[in-house]
C-alpha angles and dihedrals in degrees: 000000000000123000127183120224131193122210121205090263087066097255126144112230119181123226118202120193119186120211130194129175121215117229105238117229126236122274103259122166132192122195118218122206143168131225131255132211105197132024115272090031116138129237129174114228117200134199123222120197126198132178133011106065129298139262090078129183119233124207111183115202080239087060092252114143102188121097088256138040131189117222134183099188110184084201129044102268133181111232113196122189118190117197143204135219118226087212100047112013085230119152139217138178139192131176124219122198111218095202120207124197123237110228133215104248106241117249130202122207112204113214131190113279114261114243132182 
């Protein structure tokens, strides 16, 4: 774009103004865990946007809507989180598996008292 501007000798002076518009790239989301070694251990899992245009919108499978969430699953359970773009109103979604171990339970063998 060009625009004239007049200074106050009279002159015409042209001012050029480039624009250029960014493609936006697409709403993507990861979601980072940790690991638990016994069941009703907590662990916080954490969504990561990328793309589209913040602020985003977060909705947990648990109902949450904040960019983390804390669980403290007694069986291993799949968490999803699908998010939403403020620019575009574009969605993603990504699933994360909290895996719990299953445990041997612990067994006790009673022997005969030692006496001397």
């Amino acid at each position: 774009f060009e625009f004239p501007i007049t200074d106050p000798c009279g002159n015409v002076n042209p001012i050029i103004l480039e624009l250029a518009i960014n493609d936006i790239e697409p709403v993507d989301v990861e979601i980072q865990g940790g690991t638990i070694n016994c069941p009703g251990e907590q662990v916080v899992l954490t969504a990561i946007p990328s793309g589209g245009a913040a602020p985003y919108t977060f909705d947990w499978s648990t109902g949450e809507t904040t960019q983390s969430i804390t669980v403290s699953p007694g069986s291993t359970t799949t968490y999803s989180v699908t998010i939403e773009d403020a620019c575009l109103g574009d969605q993603a979604s990504e699933t994360f598996e909290v895996i719990v171990p299953v445990l041997p339970p612990l067994t006790l063998n009673e022997t005969a008292d030692i006496t001397e």
